[in-house]
Coordinates of C-alpha atoms in Angstrom, one line a residue:
M8 CA 121.3 100.1 -194.4
M9 CA 118.9 100.8 -197.2
V10 CA 119.5 103.8 -199.5
P11 CA 116.4 105.6 -200.9
S12 CA 115.9 105.6 -204.6
A13 CA 116.8 108.8 -206.3
G14 CA 113.9 111.3 -206.2
C15 CA 111.2 109.3 -204.4
G16 CA 112.5 108.7 -200.9
R17 CA 111.4 105.0 -200.9
P18 CA 113.6 101.9 -201.3
S19 CA 113.3 100.1 -204.7
D20 CA 112.1 96.5 -204.9
A21 CA 115.7 95.4 -205.1
E22 CA 116.6 97.2 -201.9
R23 CA 113.5 96.2 -199.9
V24 CA 114.1 93.4 -197.5
E25 CA 111.0 91.3 -196.7
P26 CA 111.0 89.9 -193.1
I27 CA 111.0 86.1 -192.5
P28 CA 107.7 85.1 -190.8
T29 CA 108.3 84.3 -187.1
F30 CA 105.9 83.0 -184.5
A31 CA 105.8 83.4 -180.8
A32 CA 106.6 80.2 -178.9
S33 CA 103.2 80.3 -177.2
A34 CA 101.5 80.7 -180.5
A35 CA 103.4 78.0 -182.4
P36 CA 101.2 74.9 -182.7
N37 CA 104.2 72.6 -182.3
A38 CA 105.8 74.5 -179.4
A39 CA 104.3 72.3 -176.7
A40 CA 105.7 68.9 -175.6
P41 CA 104.5 66.1 -177.8
R42 CA 101.4 64.4 -176.7
P43 CA 101.7 60.9 -175.3
R44 CA 102.0 58.1 -177.9
T45 CA 103.1 54.5 -178.1
T46 CA 105.7 55.2 -180.8
L47 CA 109.0 57.1 -180.5
L48 CA 108.2 59.3 -183.5
P49 CA 104.9 60.9 -184.5
T50 CA 103.0 58.8 -187.0
D51 CA 101.2 61.8 -188.6
C52 CA 103.4 64.5 -190.1
A53 CA 100.7 67.1 -189.3
E54 CA 101.9 66.6 -185.7
V55 CA 105.5 67.4 -186.7
I56 CA 104.6 70.6 -188.7
S57 CA 101.1 71.1 -190.0
G58 CA 100.5 72.1 -193.6
D59 CA 99.2 75.5 -192.5
T60 CA 102.4 76.2 -190.5
M61 CA 104.6 75.0 -193.4
S62 CA 102.5 77.3 -195.8
A63 CA 103.3 80.3 -193.5
L64 CA 107.0 79.4 -193.2
L65 CA 107.4 79.1 -197.0
G66 CA 105.3 82.2 -197.7
Q67 CA 102.6 80.2 -199.5
P68 CA 98.9 80.9 -199.4
M69 CA 97.3 79.4 -196.2
G70 CA 96.1 75.8 -196.7
S71 CA 98.1 75.4 -200.0
V72 CA 100.8 73.1 -198.6
Q73 CA 99.7 69.6 -197.8
A74 CA 101.5 67.2 -195.4
R75 CA 101.9 63.5 -196.4
T76 CA 103.2 60.8 -194.1
V77 CA 105.2 57.7 -195.1
L78 CA 106.0 55.2 -192.3
G79 CA 109.4 53.6 -192.8
Q80 CA 111.2 50.5 -191.6
P81 CA 113.6 50.2 -188.7
A82 CA 117.3 49.6 -189.4
P83 CA 118.7 47.6 -186.5
S84 CA 122.2 47.5 -188.0
V85 CA 122.5 51.3 -187.4
G86 CA 120.4 51.4 -184.2
R87 CA 117.4 53.0 -185.9
L88 CA 114.2 51.9 -184.2
E89 CA 111.7 53.9 -186.2
R90 CA 111.6 56.0 -189.4
V91 CA 109.0 58.5 -190.7
T92 CA 109.1 60.5 -193.9
C93 CA 107.1 63.7 -194.2
L94 CA 106.4 65.3 -197.6
Y95 CA 105.2 68.8 -197.8
L96 CA 103.6 69.5 -201.2
R97 CA 102.0 72.2 -203.2
G98 CA 101.4 70.3 -206.4
R99 CA 105.1 69.3 -206.3
P100 CA 107.3 68.5 -203.2
L101 CA 108.7 71.6 -201.5
V102 CA 110.1 70.0 -198.4
T103 CA 111.0 66.4 -197.6
V104 CA 111.8 65.4 -194.0
N105 CA 113.2 62.1 -192.9
L106 CA 112.9 61.4 -189.1
G107 CA 114.6 58.7 -187.2
A108 CA 114.4 57.4 -183.6
Y109 CA 117.6 55.6 -182.4
S110 CA 118.5 53.2 -179.6
T111 CA 121.0 55.6 -178.2
P112 CA 122.3 59.2 -178.7
T113 CA 125.6 57.7 -180.0
A114 CA 123.7 55.8 -182.7
A115 CA 121.9 59.1 -183.8
D116 CA 125.3 60.9 -183.9
S117 CA 126.9 58.2 -185.8
Q118 CA 124.1 58.1 -188.4
L119 CA 124.5 61.9 -188.8
S120 CA 128.2 61.5 -189.5
T121 CA 127.5 58.7 -192.0
N122 CA 124.8 60.7 -193.8
V123 CA 127.0 63.9 -194.0
S124 CA 129.9 61.9 -195.4
A125 CA 127.7 60.4 -198.0
E126 CA 126.2 63.7 -199.1
R127 CA 129.4 65.9 -198.8
G128 CA 130.7 64.9 -202.3
E129 CA 127.5 66.3 -203.9
A130 CA 127.4 69.5 -201.9
R131 CA 128.6 72.9 -203.2
S132 CA 129.1 74.0 -199.6
V133 CA 129.0 72.4 -196.2
Q134 CA 128.4 74.4 -192.9
Q135 CA 128.4 73.1 -189.3
L136 CA 125.6 74.6 -187.2
S137 CA 124.3 74.3 -183.6
I138 CA 120.6 74.4 -183.1
G139 CA 120.3 74.7 -179.3
S140 CA 122.1 71.5 -178.1
A141 CA 121.5 69.7 -181.4
K142 CA 124.3 69.1 -183.8
A143 CA 123.5 70.1 -187.4
V144 CA 125.1 70.3 -190.8
L145 CA 123.8 72.4 -193.7
L146 CA 124.6 71.2 -197.3
D147 CA 123.9 73.2 -200.4
E148 CA 123.3 70.7 -203.2
R149 CA 122.4 71.2 -206.9
D150 CA 118.6 71.0 -206.5
Q151 CA 118.0 71.4 -202.8
T152 CA 119.5 72.5 -199.5
V153 CA 119.7 69.8 -196.9
L154 CA 119.9 70.3 -193.1
M155 CA 120.9 67.2 -191.1
V156 CA 120.3 67.2 -187.4
A157 CA 121.0 64.9 -184.4
S158 CA 119.5 65.6 -181.0
G159 CA 119.6 62.9 -178.3
R160 CA 118.1 59.7 -179.7
S161 CA 116.5 61.6 -182.6
G162 CA 117.7 62.5 -186.1
M163 CA 116.3 64.4 -189.0
T164 CA 117.2 65.3 -192.5
L165 CA 115.3 68.2 -194.0
G166 CA 115.5 68.8 -197.8
L167 CA 114.2 72.2 -199.1
N168 CA 113.9 72.3 -202.9
H169 CA 115.5 75.3 -204.5
G170 CA 113.0 77.8 -205.6
A171 CA 110.6 77.2 -202.7
V172 CA 111.9 80.4 -200.9
P173 CA 114.4 83.1 -201.9
P174 CA 118.0 82.0 -201.4
R175 CA 118.7 84.4 -198.5
Y176 CA 115.9 82.9 -196.5
I177 CA 116.9 79.3 -196.9
Q178 CA 119.1 78.9 -193.8
P179 CA 116.9 80.8 -191.3
I180 CA 113.7 79.1 -192.5
M181 CA 115.3 75.6 -192.3
V182 CA 116.7 76.3 -188.8
D183 CA 113.2 77.6 -187.8
M184 CA 111.7 74.3 -189.1
A185 CA 114.2 72.2 -187.2
Q186 CA 113.4 74.2 -184.0
R187 CA 109.7 73.5 -184.4
M188 CA 110.2 69.8 -185.3
L189 CA 112.7 68.8 -182.6
P190 CA 110.3 69.0 -179.6
T191 CA 107.9 66.6 -181.4
L192 CA 110.6 64.0 -181.8
V193 CA 111.7 63.6 -178.2
P194 CA 111.4 59.8 -177.5
R195 CA 109.3 58.8 -174.6
K196 CA 111.2 58.5 -171.3
T197 CA 112.1 54.9 -170.6
T198 CA 114.5 53.2 -168.4
E199 CA 115.8 50.9 -171.1
P200 CA 116.2 51.3 -174.9
R201 CA 113.3 50.0 -176.9

């Protein structure tokens, strides 16, 4: 509950709570199923989350956040078939997203556990989350907050640099990002692992 400032009847700047931008599912550009492709992951990060959508999520001027794509290498030893890194920049990196497509859901879950174990020592706090049916872990680190997610044969690690958004918005915005990205990562239906 907000308490009005003495004498003026309006909340002060410190008491005012700015809402987090939200988008209707039908209006979200990434809400639809991914378009057909020959790869398991999108090869253009604008298909994962566009720069304009990321600008809105981070409260930046429209068109100020640019999406950059880096195609990675498979890692057969851990069951990773494809890897894509998405950098969202406004002069400097604001958000880094590592995407992985795995041979099985078990391989994606195992990599999530391995990654969380590796990062846990550097984290100031660790929180288990569920994002729909996806398993997720939020880690607050020195320079960034990291959200690691496993869903089916897909995995993602989102890193949001501190200072990109006010601290109280970090978790809701990162969960919103994950909810927008997960539908774009669904591997094509196939009767056998690739």
